[in-house]
Short mmCIF file of C-alpha atoms in Angstrom, two decimals:
data_model
loop_
_atom_site.label_atom_id
_atom_site.label_comp_id
_atom_site.label_asym_id
_atom_site.label_seq_id
_atom_site.Cartn_x
_atom_site.Cartn_y
_atom_site.Cartn_z
CA UNK A 1 -0.29 0.26 -0.06
CA UNK A 2 1.37 3.50 -0.74
CA UNK A 3 1.87 6.04 1.60
CA UNK A 4 -0.29 9.12 1.24
CA UNK A 5 3.29 10.93 0.69
CA UNK A 6 3.41 9.02 -2.20
CA UNK A 7 -0.06 9.03 -3.52
CA UNK A 8 0.52 12.81 -3.39
CA UNK A 9 3.30 12.50 -5.31
CA UNK A 10 1.62 10.62 -8.14
CA UNK A 11 -1.12 12.75 -8.17
CA UNK A 12 0.97 15.90 -8.94
CA UNK A 13 1.34 15.14 -12.75
CA UNK A 14 -2.33 14.55 -12.92
CA UNK A 15 -3.24 17.99 -11.35
CA UNK A 16 -0.76 19.83 -13.76
CA UNK A 17 -2.04 17.89 -16.99
CA UNK A 18 -5.73 18.83 -15.55
CA UNK A 19 -4.55 22.28 -14.98
CA UNK A 20 -3.25 22.30 -18.65
CA UNK A 21 -7.02 21.80 -19.78
CA UNK A 22 -8.45 24.50 -18.27
CA UNK A 23 -10.51 22.49 -16.09
CA UNK A 24 -8.77 21.97 -12.64
CA UNK A 25 -6.26 23.96 -10.89
CA UNK A 26 -5.14 23.38 -7.20
CA UNK A 27 -6.50 20.01 -6.98
CA UNK A 28 -10.13 20.98 -7.44
CA UNK A 29 -12.37 18.57 -9.31
CA UNK A 30 -14.26 19.60 -12.29
CA UNK A 31 -17.77 19.33 -12.15
CA UNK A 32 -20.29 18.29 -15.10
CA UNK A 33 -20.92 22.16 -15.62
CA UNK A 34 -17.16 23.20 -15.40
CA UNK A 35 -16.33 20.42 -18.26
CA UNK A 36 -19.61 21.41 -20.18
CA UNK A 37 -18.36 25.39 -19.92
CA UNK A 38 -14.92 24.32 -20.95
CA UNK A 39 -15.86 22.39 -23.99
CA UNK A 40 -18.18 25.31 -25.05
CA UNK A 41 -15.53 27.88 -24.64
CA UNK A 42 -12.88 25.77 -26.37
CA UNK A 43 -10.61 25.58 -23.58
CA UNK A 44 -10.62 21.91 -23.55
CA UNK A 45 -11.61 18.90 -25.95
CA UNK A 46 -13.33 15.67 -25.79
CA UNK A 47 -10.06 14.33 -26.89
CA UNK A 48 -8.04 15.85 -23.99
CA UNK A 49 -10.59 14.78 -21.73
CA UNK A 50 -10.56 11.30 -22.65
CA UNK A 51 -6.68 11.41 -22.33
CA UNK A 52 -7.22 13.40 -18.69
CA UNK A 53 -9.02 10.41 -17.45
CA UNK A 54 -7.15 7.55 -18.82
CA UNK A 55 -4.33 9.36 -16.88
CA UNK A 56 -6.39 9.48 -13.91
CA UNK A 57 -7.48 5.71 -13.93
CA UNK A 58 -3.89 4.63 -14.93
CA UNK A 59 -2.43 6.57 -11.64
CA UNK A 60 -5.22 5.66 -9.10
CA UNK A 61 -6.56 2.22 -10.03
CA UNK A 62 -3.96 -0.08 -8.51
CA UNK A 63 -4.91 1.55 -5.20
CA UNK A 64 -8.77 1.44 -6.03
CA UNK A 65 -9.73 -1.18 -8.21
CA UNK A 66 -12.53 1.07 -9.47
CA UNK A 67 -12.51 0.25 -13.40
CA UNK A 68 -12.22 -3.02 -15.06
CA UNK A 69 -11.33 -2.05 -18.36
CA UNK A 70 -11.36 1.18 -20.75
CA UNK A 71 -13.16 1.46 -24.03
CA UNK A 72 -10.61 0.86 -27.29
CA UNK A 73 -12.98 3.10 -29.18
CA UNK A 74 -13.20 6.22 -26.65
CA UNK A 75 -10.64 8.11 -28.05
CA UNK A 76 -11.88 7.79 -31.77
CA UNK A 77 -15.30 8.54 -30.30
CA UNK A 78 -13.80 11.52 -28.80
CA UNK A 79 -12.53 12.84 -32.05
CA UNK A 80 -16.00 12.11 -33.62
CA UNK A 81 -17.61 14.47 -31.38
CA UNK A 82 -15.21 17.21 -31.53
CA UNK A 83 -15.69 17.44 -35.07
CA UNK A 84 -19.16 17.60 -34.76
CA UNK A 85 -18.75 20.33 -31.95
CA UNK A 86 -16.71 22.45 -34.65
CA UNK A 87 -19.39 21.69 -37.14
CA UNK A 88 -22.12 23.28 -34.98
CA UNK A 89 -23.66 19.76 -34.17
CA UNK A 90 -24.25 19.43 -30.60
CA UNK A 91 -26.23 16.24 -29.70
CA UNK A 92 -27.08 17.36 -26.11
CA UNK A 93 -26.02 18.97 -22.60
CA UNK A 94 -23.25 15.60 -22.34
CA UNK A 95 -21.67 16.11 -25.76
CA UNK A 96 -18.17 14.63 -25.51
CA UNK A 97 -18.50 14.30 -21.65
CA UNK A 98 -16.92 10.82 -20.57
CA UNK A 99 -19.09 8.36 -18.77
CA UNK A 100 -18.43 4.92 -16.74
CA UNK A 101 -20.71 2.25 -17.24
CA UNK A 102 -21.11 -0.71 -14.17
CA UNK A 103 -19.80 -3.86 -15.62
CA UNK A 104 -23.21 -5.25 -15.97
CA UNK A 105 -24.08 -3.28 -18.80
CA UNK A 106 -24.11 -4.17 -22.35
CA UNK A 107 -21.73 -2.40 -24.90
CA UNK A 108 -20.75 -2.97 -28.44
CA UNK A 109 -17.19 -1.66 -28.42
CA UNK A 110 -15.80 -5.17 -28.11
CA UNK A 111 -15.51 -5.24 -24.09
CA UNK A 112 -17.17 -8.27 -22.27
CA UNK A 113 -19.99 -7.46 -19.78
CA UNK A 114 -18.71 -9.70 -17.23
CA UNK A 115 -20.93 -8.91 -13.91
CA UNK A 116 -17.47 -9.12 -12.31
CA UNK A 117 -17.25 -12.97 -13.13
CA UNK A 118 -14.29 -14.56 -15.09
CA UNK A 119 -16.76 -16.95 -16.13
CA UNK A 120 -18.43 -14.41 -18.35
CA UNK A 121 -14.96 -13.11 -20.03
CA UNK A 122 -16.61 -14.36 -23.48
CA UNK A 123 -19.60 -12.46 -22.99
CA UNK A 124 -19.29 -9.92 -25.67
CA UNK A 125 -22.32 -8.26 -26.63
CA UNK A 126 -22.93 -7.26 -30.52
CA UNK A 127 -25.44 -4.56 -29.41
CA UNK A 128 -25.46 -1.91 -26.96
CA UNK A 129 -28.01 -1.74 -24.09
CA UNK A 130 -30.90 0.67 -24.82
CA UNK A 131 -29.74 3.24 -22.04
CA UNK A 132 -26.16 3.14 -24.00
CA UNK A 133 -27.99 3.82 -27.22
CA UNK A 134 -29.80 6.75 -25.59
CA UNK A 135 -26.36 8.24 -24.08
CA UNK A 136 -24.61 7.88 -27.31
CA UNK A 137 -27.64 9.75 -29.03
CA UNK A 138 -27.35 12.34 -26.84
CA UNK A 139 -23.46 12.71 -27.29
CA UNK A 140 -22.13 11.05 -23.94
CA UNK A 141 -18.93 9.40 -24.44
CA UNK A 142 -18.40 5.70 -22.85
CA UNK A 143 -14.90 5.48 -21.44
CA UNK A 144 -15.49 2.11 -20.03
CA UNK A 145 -16.47 -0.38 -17.64
CA UNK A 146 -16.38 -0.14 -13.59
CA UNK A 147 -15.70 -2.91 -11.16
CA UNK A 148 -18.64 -3.84 -9.02
CA UNK A 149 -19.53 -6.26 -6.29
CA UNK A 150 -19.71 -9.44 -8.16
CA UNK A 151 -23.08 -10.42 -9.59
CA UNK A 152 -24.49 -7.18 -8.28
CA UNK A 153 -23.88 -8.57 -4.97
CA UNK A 154 -26.16 -11.33 -5.30
CA UNK A 155 -23.96 -14.36 -4.86
CA UNK A 156 -23.23 -14.66 -1.26
CA UNK A 157 -24.60 -13.81 2.14
CA UNK A 158 -21.24 -13.14 3.42
CA UNK A 159 -19.74 -11.10 0.59
CA UNK A 160 -17.79 -8.35 0.80
CA UNK A 161 -19.24 -5.14 -1.22
CA UNK A 162 -16.85 -4.05 -3.96
CA UNK A 163 -15.26 -7.41 -4.68
CA UNK A 164 -15.18 -9.21 -7.99
CA UNK A 165 -13.26 -11.92 -9.53
CA UNK A 166 -12.66 -10.03 -12.49
CA UNK A 167 -11.70 -6.68 -10.78
CA UNK A 168 -10.44 -7.27 -7.40
CA UNK A 169 -11.65 -5.52 -4.19
CA UNK A 170 -12.47 -1.95 -4.96
CA UNK A 171 -11.61 0.51 -2.00
CA UNK A 172 -13.41 3.80 -0.76
CA UNK A 173 -11.12 6.76 -1.72
CA UNK A 174 -11.63 8.20 1.57
CA UNK A 175 -10.22 5.41 3.74
CA UNK A 176 -8.55 2.70 1.48
CA UNK A 177 -9.16 0.21 4.39
CA UNK A 178 -13.04 0.56 4.17
CA UNK A 179 -15.85 -0.68 1.73
CA UNK A 180 -17.03 0.91 -1.12
CA UNK A 181 -20.49 -0.39 -0.55
CA UNK A 182 -22.22 -2.02 -3.63
CA UNK A 183 -23.00 -3.15 -5.82
CA UNK A 184 -22.13 -0.25 -8.13
CA UNK A 185 -19.06 0.22 -6.04
CA UNK A 186 -16.55 1.23 -8.66
CA UNK A 187 -18.91 3.46 -10.34
CA UNK A 188 -18.96 5.69 -7.21
CA UNK A 189 -15.37 5.59 -6.45
CA UNK A 190 -14.27 6.49 -9.94
CA UNK A 191 -16.56 9.45 -9.75
CA UNK A 192 -15.76 10.30 -6.29
CA UNK A 193 -11.94 9.90 -7.04
CA UNK A 194 -12.01 12.27 -10.14
CA UNK A 195 -11.24 9.07 -12.30
CA UNK A 196 -14.43 9.91 -14.74
CA UNK A 197 -17.06 12.85 -14.11
CA UNK A 198 -20.26 10.78 -14.83
CA UNK A 199 -21.08 7.35 -13.92
CA UNK A 200 -23.88 4.66 -14.40
CA UNK A 201 -24.57 2.03 -11.46
CA UNK A 202 -27.65 -0.41 -11.28
CA UNK A 203 -29.73 -0.86 -8.48
CA UNK A 204 -32.21 -3.70 -7.05
CA UNK A 205 -31.91 -2.23 -3.38
CA UNK A 206 -29.44 0.12 -2.43
CA UNK A 207 -26.53 -0.53 -5.19
CA UNK A 208 -26.77 2.87 -6.42
CA UNK A 209 -27.74 5.06 -3.38
CA UNK A 210 -25.41 3.13 -0.82
CA UNK A 211 -21.88 3.54 -2.54
CA UNK A 212 -23.01 7.13 -3.37
CA UNK A 213 -23.61 7.78 0.08
CA UNK A 214 -20.50 6.13 1.37
CA UNK A 215 -18.34 7.40 -1.33
CA UNK A 216 -19.61 11.08 -0.96
CA UNK A 217 -21.23 11.50 -4.46
CA UNK A 218 -25.04 11.76 -5.35
CA UNK A 219 -26.91 8.81 -6.65
CA UNK A 220 -30.29 8.56 -8.25
CA UNK A 221 -32.56 5.46 -8.21
CA UNK A 222 -35.40 6.31 -10.65
CA UNK A 223 -38.98 5.04 -11.11
CA UNK A 224 -39.02 1.50 -12.28
CA UNK A 225 -39.33 1.90 -16.21
CA UNK A 226 -38.04 5.46 -16.64
CA UNK A 227 -34.77 3.79 -17.57
CA UNK A 228 -34.93 0.58 -19.67
CA UNK A 229 -33.47 -2.35 -18.23
CA UNK A 230 -32.94 -4.45 -21.59
CA UNK A 231 -29.16 -5.28 -22.32
CA UNK A 232 -28.40 -5.23 -18.40
CA UNK A 233 -27.50 -8.51 -16.48
CA UNK A 234 -30.59 -8.71 -13.91
CA UNK A 235 -31.42 -9.72 -10.61
CA UNK A 236 -35.36 -8.91 -10.51
CA UNK A 237 -37.76 -7.57 -13.18
CA UNK A 238 -39.68 -6.07 -10.24
CA UNK A 239 -36.78 -3.98 -8.67
CA UNK A 240 -33.73 -3.63 -10.91
CA UNK A 241 -33.23 -0.17 -12.52
CA UNK A 242 -30.04 1.40 -13.82
CA UNK A 243 -29.11 5.20 -12.10
CA UNK A 244 -26.67 8.25 -12.43
CA UNK A 245 -23.90 8.87 -10.24
CA UNK A 246 -22.00 12.45 -9.99
CA UNK A 247 -20.37 14.61 -7.68
CA UNK A 248 -23.18 16.85 -8.20
CA UNK A 249 -27.08 17.03 -8.34
CA UNK A 250 -26.77 18.76 -11.33
CA UNK A 251 -24.41 15.85 -12.89
CA UNK A 252 -26.49 13.33 -12.10
CA UNK A 253 -29.77 14.73 -13.52
CA UNK A 254 -28.20 15.55 -16.56
CA UNK A 255 -27.29 11.94 -16.88
CA UNK A 256 -30.59 10.91 -15.92
CA UNK A 257 -32.06 12.93 -18.78
CA UNK A 258 -29.86 11.61 -21.27
CA UNK A 259 -30.65 7.82 -20.40
CA UNK A 260 -34.62 7.91 -20.45
CA UNK A 261 -36.94 6.86 -23.13
CA UNK A 262 -39.36 4.28 -24.35
CA UNK A 263 -37.75 0.96 -24.99
CA UNK A 264 -39.97 -1.91 -26.59
CA UNK A 265 -37.72 -4.74 -25.09
CA UNK A 266 -38.29 -3.58 -21.58
CA UNK A 267 -42.14 -4.06 -20.82
CA UNK A 268 -42.03 -1.26 -17.92
CA UNK A 269 -40.24 1.07 -19.72
CA UNK A 270 -42.21 4.19 -20.72
CA UNK A 271 -41.97 7.77 -22.51
CA UNK A 272 -41.16 10.64 -20.14
CA UNK A 273 -41.47 14.18 -21.44
CA UNK A 274 -40.20 15.72 -18.43
CA UNK A 275 -36.75 17.29 -18.80
CA UNK A 276 -35.60 16.38 -15.20
CA UNK A 277 -33.01 19.73 -15.60
CA UNK A 278 -35.82 21.77 -15.35
CA UNK A 279 -36.45 21.13 -11.80
CA UNK A 280 -32.58 22.29 -10.64
CA UNK A 281 -34.34 25.41 -8.53
CA UNK A 282 -32.11 27.04 -6.01
CA UNK A 283 -35.33 27.72 -3.96
CA UNK A 284 -36.81 24.28 -4.40
CA UNK A 285 -37.38 23.49 -0.76
CA UNK A 286 -39.36 26.74 -0.33
CA UNK A 287 -43.04 26.03 0.86
CA UNK A 288 -42.12 21.99 0.99
CA UNK A 289 -43.47 19.94 3.75
CA UNK A 290 -41.14 17.12 4.53
CA UNK A 291 -41.46 14.00 6.53
CA UNK A 292 -38.75 12.18 8.70
CA UNK A 293 -38.90 8.44 8.62
CA UNK A 294 -37.34 7.85 12.16
CA UNK A 295 -37.72 3.91 11.72
CA UNK A 296 -35.07 4.13 8.97
CA UNK A 297 -32.81 5.71 11.40
CA UNK A 298 -30.69 4.60 14.71
CA UNK A 299 -27.90 2.20 13.14
CA UNK A 300 -25.46 5.07 13.19
CA UNK A 301 -25.85 7.63 16.19
CA UNK A 302 -23.11 9.98 14.34
CA UNK A 303 -25.03 9.50 11.36
CA UNK A 304 -28.16 10.61 12.71
CA UNK A 305 -26.48 13.50 14.71
CA UNK A 306 -25.22 14.63 11.16
CA UNK A 307 -28.89 14.28 10.15
CA UNK A 308 -30.36 16.77 12.56
CA UNK A 309 -27.82 19.35 11.09
CA UNK A 310 -29.18 18.83 7.70
CA UNK A 311 -32.83 19.26 9.01
CA UNK A 312 -31.73 23.11 10.14
CA UNK A 313 -30.51 23.42 6.79
CA UNK A 314 -34.08 22.40 5.34
CA UNK A 315 -35.77 24.46 7.56
CA UNK A 316 -33.45 27.81 7.30
CA UNK A 317 -34.23 27.09 3.51
CA UNK A 318 -38.37 27.39 3.86
CA UNK A 319 -39.37 23.50 4.49
CA UNK A 320 -41.76 22.49 6.83
CA UNK A 321 -40.21 19.27 8.84
CA UNK A 322 -42.78 16.82 9.99
CA UNK A 323 -41.30 14.33 12.53
CA UNK A 324 -41.97 10.56 13.01
CA UNK A 325 -43.59 10.02 9.41
CA UNK A 326 -42.56 6.33 9.87
CA UNK A 327 -43.44 3.51 7.52
CA UNK A 328 -45.11 1.02 9.33
CA UNK A 329 -45.00 -1.83 6.88
CA UNK A 330 -40.85 -1.87 6.82
CA UNK A 331 -41.07 -5.43 8.92
CA UNK A 332 -43.39 -7.10 6.46
CA UNK A 333 -41.31 -5.81 3.72
CA UNK A 334 -38.04 -7.42 4.80
CA UNK A 335 -39.58 -10.36 5.65
CA UNK A 336 -40.77 -11.03 1.99
CA UNK A 337 -38.34 -9.20 -0.04
CA UNK A 338 -34.94 -11.69 -0.08
CA UNK A 339 -37.05 -14.77 -1.39
CA UNK A 340 -38.78 -13.15 -3.88
CA UNK A 341 -35.74 -11.60 -5.42
CA UNK A 342 -33.84 -15.19 -5.28
CA UNK A 343 -36.93 -16.56 -7.24
CA UNK A 344 -36.95 -13.89 -9.56
CA UNK A 345 -33.14 -14.16 -10.24
CA UNK A 346 -33.00 -17.54 -11.34
CA UNK A 347 -35.19 -16.93 -14.30
CA UNK A 348 -34.06 -13.25 -14.76
CA UNK A 349 -30.47 -14.28 -15.43
CA UNK A 350 -31.65 -17.56 -17.54
CA UNK A 351 -33.29 -15.02 -19.93
CA UNK A 352 -30.45 -12.74 -20.49
CA UNK A 353 -28.07 -15.75 -20.68
CA UNK A 354 -30.17 -17.47 -23.25
CA UNK A 355 -28.86 -14.86 -25.71
CA UNK A 356 -25.54 -13.83 -24.18
CA UNK A 357 -22.25 -14.69 -25.87
CA UNK A 358 -21.42 -17.22 -23.17
CA UNK A 359 -21.44 -21.04 -22.61
CA UNK A 360 -23.05 -20.86 -19.53
CA UNK A 361 -26.77 -20.50 -19.81
CA UNK A 362 -28.44 -21.22 -16.15
CA UNK A 363 -27.26 -20.69 -12.57
CA UNK A 364 -26.83 -24.53 -12.47
CA UNK A 365 -23.90 -24.39 -14.94
CA UNK A 366 -22.78 -21.27 -13.22
CA UNK A 367 -22.58 -22.82 -10.09
CA UNK A 368 -20.61 -25.57 -11.01
CA UNK A 369 -18.07 -23.41 -12.99
CA UNK A 370 -17.44 -21.31 -9.84
CA UNK A 371 -16.46 -24.81 -7.95
CA UNK A 372 -14.28 -25.44 -10.59
CA UNK A 373 -12.64 -21.91 -10.35
CA UNK A 374 -12.71 -21.90 -7.00
CA UNK A 375 -9.23 -20.09 -6.51
CA UNK A 376 -10.52 -17.16 -8.41
CA UNK A 377 -13.92 -17.22 -7.68
CA UNK A 378 -14.48 -18.46 -4.22
CA UNK A 379 -11.43 -17.29 -2.24
CA UNK A 380 -13.26 -15.34 0.38
CA UNK A 381 -16.99 -16.43 0.18
CA UNK A 382 -19.12 -18.56 -1.41
CA UNK A 383 -22.56 -18.88 -3.34
CA UNK A 384 -25.29 -19.25 -1.38
CA UNK A 385 -27.78 -17.13 -2.93
CA UNK A 386 -26.87 -18.71 -6.37
CA UNK A 387 -27.64 -22.14 -4.39
CA UNK A 388 -30.93 -20.95 -2.82
CA UNK A 389 -31.82 -19.45 -5.95
CA UNK A 390 -31.15 -22.61 -8.05
CA UNK A 391 -32.99 -24.73 -5.73
CA UNK A 392 -36.45 -22.99 -5.95
CA UNK A 393 -38.76 -23.11 -8.69
CA UNK A 394 -37.96 -19.51 -9.94
CA UNK A 395 -41.06 -17.75 -10.80
CA UNK A 396 -43.15 -21.18 -10.70
CA UNK A 397 -43.01 -20.86 -7.08
CA UNK A 398 -46.58 -21.00 -6.12
CA UNK A 399 -46.34 -17.79 -3.75
CA UNK A 400 -44.29 -15.83 -6.27
CA UNK A 401 -46.96 -13.62 -8.10
CA UNK A 402 -48.72 -12.90 -4.84
CA UNK A 403 -45.65 -12.34 -2.83
CA UNK A 404 -44.27 -9.92 -5.59
CA UNK A 405 -47.78 -8.11 -5.60
CA UNK A 406 -47.97 -7.89 -1.72
CA UNK A 407 -44.43 -6.52 -1.84
CA UNK A 408 -45.42 -3.60 -4.21
CA UNK A 409 -48.55 -2.98 -2.05
CA UNK A 410 -46.69 -2.81 1.57
CA UNK A 411 -43.76 -0.55 0.16
CA UNK A 412 -45.87 1.61 -2.05
CA UNK A 413 -49.52 2.16 -1.43
CA UNK A 414 -49.76 1.05 2.17
CA UNK A 415 -45.84 2.46 2.76
CA UNK A 416 -44.74 5.36 1.07
CA UNK A 417 -47.94 6.34 -0.55
CA UNK A 418 -49.64 5.80 2.78
CA UNK A 419 -47.03 7.79 4.59
CA UNK A 420 -46.88 10.68 2.45
CA UNK A 421 -50.85 11.07 2.42
CA UNK A 422 -51.10 10.83 6.31
CA UNK A 423 -48.77 13.48 6.97
CA UNK A 424 -49.54 15.48 4.18
CA UNK A 425 -45.97 15.72 2.95
CA UNK A 426 -44.48 16.37 -0.25
CA UNK A 427 -41.37 13.82 0.15
CA UNK A 428 -40.14 11.76 2.66
CA UNK A 429 -36.09 12.17 4.02
CA UNK A 430 -33.78 9.65 6.29
CA UNK A 431 -30.10 9.24 6.66
CA UNK A 432 -28.76 6.87 3.61
CA UNK A 433 -26.57 4.34 5.36
CA UNK A 434 -23.99 4.26 8.26
CA UNK A 435 -20.51 5.61 7.39
CA UNK A 436 -18.45 2.94 5.32
CA UNK A 437 -17.27 -0.24 7.59
CA UNK A 438 -13.89 -2.05 7.50
CA UNK A 439 -13.32 -4.19 4.69
CA UNK A 440 -13.42 -7.82 6.02
CA UNK A 441 -12.79 -10.97 3.82
CA UNK A 442 -13.46 -13.37 6.62
CA UNK A 443 -16.61 -12.10 8.02
CA UNK A 444 -18.17 -10.16 5.27
CA UNK A 445 -19.95 -7.02 5.27
CA UNK A 446 -20.66 -5.03 8.50
CA UNK A 447 -23.99 -3.72 7.29
CA UNK A 448 -26.13 -2.13 10.14
CA UNK A 449 -28.94 -0.18 7.99
CA UNK A 450 -29.90 2.00 5.43
CA UNK A 451 -33.11 3.99 4.04
CA UNK A 452 -32.88 2.00 0.76
CA UNK A 453 -35.40 -0.44 0.85
CA UNK A 454 -39.12 1.29 0.78
CA UNK A 455 -38.38 2.72 -2.75
CA UNK A 456 -36.41 0.02 -3.93
CA UNK A 457 -39.01 -2.45 -3.37
CA UNK A 458 -41.97 -0.21 -4.31
CA UNK A 459 -40.20 1.13 -7.55
CA UNK A 460 -40.22 4.35 -6.57
CA UNK A 461 -37.31 7.21 -7.11
CA UNK A 462 -34.69 7.84 -4.57
CA UNK A 463 -31.93 10.33 -4.26
CA UNK A 464 -28.80 10.72 -2.01
CA UNK A 465 -27.03 13.75 -1.55
CA UNK A 466 -23.76 14.29 0.46
CA UNK A 467 -25.07 15.07 4.22
CA UNK A 468 -21.52 15.74 5.95
CA UNK A 469 -19.15 13.37 7.61
CA UNK A 470 -18.25 10.91 10.38
CA UNK A 471 -14.83 11.86 11.04
CA UNK A 472 -13.08 11.45 7.78
CA UNK A 473 -16.29 9.14 6.08
CA UNK A 474 -19.05 10.90 4.11
CA UNK A 475 -22.25 10.14 4.70
CA UNK A 476 -25.55 10.83 2.58
CA UNK A 477 -29.32 11.97 2.99
CA UNK A 478 -32.02 10.37 1.11
CA UNK A 479 -35.00 11.70 -0.61
CA UNK A 480 -37.89 9.55 -1.98
CA UNK A 481 -41.27 9.68 -2.54
CA UNK A 482 -44.00 8.02 -4.78
CA UNK A 483 -43.59 7.00 -8.30
CA UNK A 484 -42.71 9.83 -11.32
CA UNK A 485 -42.01 12.26 -8.64
CA UNK A 486 -38.72 12.85 -9.46
CA UNK A 487 -38.93 16.26 -10.13
CA UNK A 488 -39.99 17.18 -6.52
CA UNK A 489 -37.06 15.23 -5.19
CA UNK A 490 -34.59 16.80 -7.56
CA UNK A 491 -36.07 20.41 -6.24
CA UNK A 492 -35.36 19.39 -2.69
CA UNK A 493 -31.80 17.67 -3.26
CA UNK A 494 -30.56 20.33 -5.25
CA UNK A 495 -31.61 23.28 -2.92
CA UNK A 496 -30.30 21.24 0.08
CA UNK A 497 -26.98 20.64 -1.92
CA UNK A 498 -26.56 24.31 -2.92
CA UNK A 499 -27.32 25.21 0.77
CA UNK A 500 -25.43 22.85 2.40
CA UNK A 501 -22.21 22.27 0.28
CA UNK A 502 -21.06 19.18 2.35
CA UNK A 503 -19.06 17.36 -0.45
CA UNK A 504 -15.33 17.53 -0.18
CA UNK A 505 -12.55 15.72 -1.96
CA UNK A 506 -11.34 12.11 -0.89
CA UNK A 507 -7.89 12.16 0.84
CA UNK A 508 -6.89 8.37 0.04
CA UNK A 509 -6.08 7.74 3.81
CA UNK A 510 -4.78 4.25 4.41
CA UNK A 511 -7.09 4.14 7.72
CA UNK A 512 -8.65 6.26 10.48
CA UNK A 513 -6.69 9.44 10.98
CA UNK A 514 -7.68 9.49 14.86
CA UNK A 515 -6.65 5.93 15.30
CA UNK A 516 -3.54 6.70 13.96
CA UNK A 517 -2.81 9.85 15.82
CA UNK A 518 -3.65 7.84 19.04
CA UNK A 519 -1.35 5.02 18.12
CA UNK A 520 -4.17 2.52 17.92
CA UNK A 521 -3.92 1.82 14.32
#
């Protein structure tokens, strides 16, 4: 492990090269808005940006393990987009801005789509996922693939978030000894560490919002169907969605706008006429009634203390805080969710593998292959979830349809919707998750709780924004509401972000500085 002094030395040439692009000086991270302005002013180009971020990856990835592979076509695409810009053809607000994709999303650039498993190293898609088609249509530039918790953290009950057979153990840039959460670990780390300005993650329950929170960035889990799932290695047709990740609400919202669209390959996909960037209003909290979900708290007292400070900021911005707007159906949701996901996963994965360029066509063959490749694939934890799902009848389980419908009702109609109606609030809030825990390959993740489940199970939107720090570790605040209410969440999240200004750059520490000073490290 390099010392902080060595890391600082390694970063110096990066800062110098970034200053040369006109985007960053004195170590400041460039936001999406700053990059857009530099491109429009001609002080940088997409080609320079690709060079810049490739250098960032080369310098930092040995410590962070955030990126699995860079796209071989990124530079030629940058040159094409630069020419279009010179010719006056701007495809959208993200024209020429690099985006990293979680490595469970299909691309047609020759990169395998592995879900982090070495077993899928030959899964080389011939077509882009629909969301990738949308990104390209809107001018975004695909830089490469991000590391993830293998199989989107749905292989073992004792997994270590951020570990994959393909990418190794991803690490939190605020403290390299701590977890990046998952499963969109690499996407969050790469954005937080300045390896890319924007990234796409996917979430079934917490896989965008948890890594965003513990890595100090913004993550948006949209309403189910707002972003097509076709071309994404799945867990559940009832909960899966892709979502944008950025250092700012503005960047995440621009990325969200660039991914939406109706896709006939996804039965839940729908048209969306709204431009969510219109909701980036500096006084968005004014007049809002906001419900505090206290029964989504209590797993981290220090995080709860930071949350109370966030409430004060929102009051100052004109919001009315309604306390104890609790979701009473939480125990029933937790009781039913996991089993339903395991049943859904068995068939959803088989559907994806049926057309994939891999010899593995079902869970049974993957389970056997993991055992054959145990040194690479099973060095730290097993595949209990795979085996549980395989032992089931999948979606043919007699209770599957009823449980799926009941879960939606418990989380949506009887959960978030009922809570908002009872307390007459515009949205709900809670701390997103605890500070990052220590990476532990013996016992697995030390996860104490989060605010992610109600919105995930209901298929409703959820935004997490940096809320502050517990010592040196970032924590986030969650904004969530009923289906298709992204606009009001964006108004609130943007106003809070702009008035609180809680994000700061990572320091790449090798452990808790307080413990190091006390001699207890």
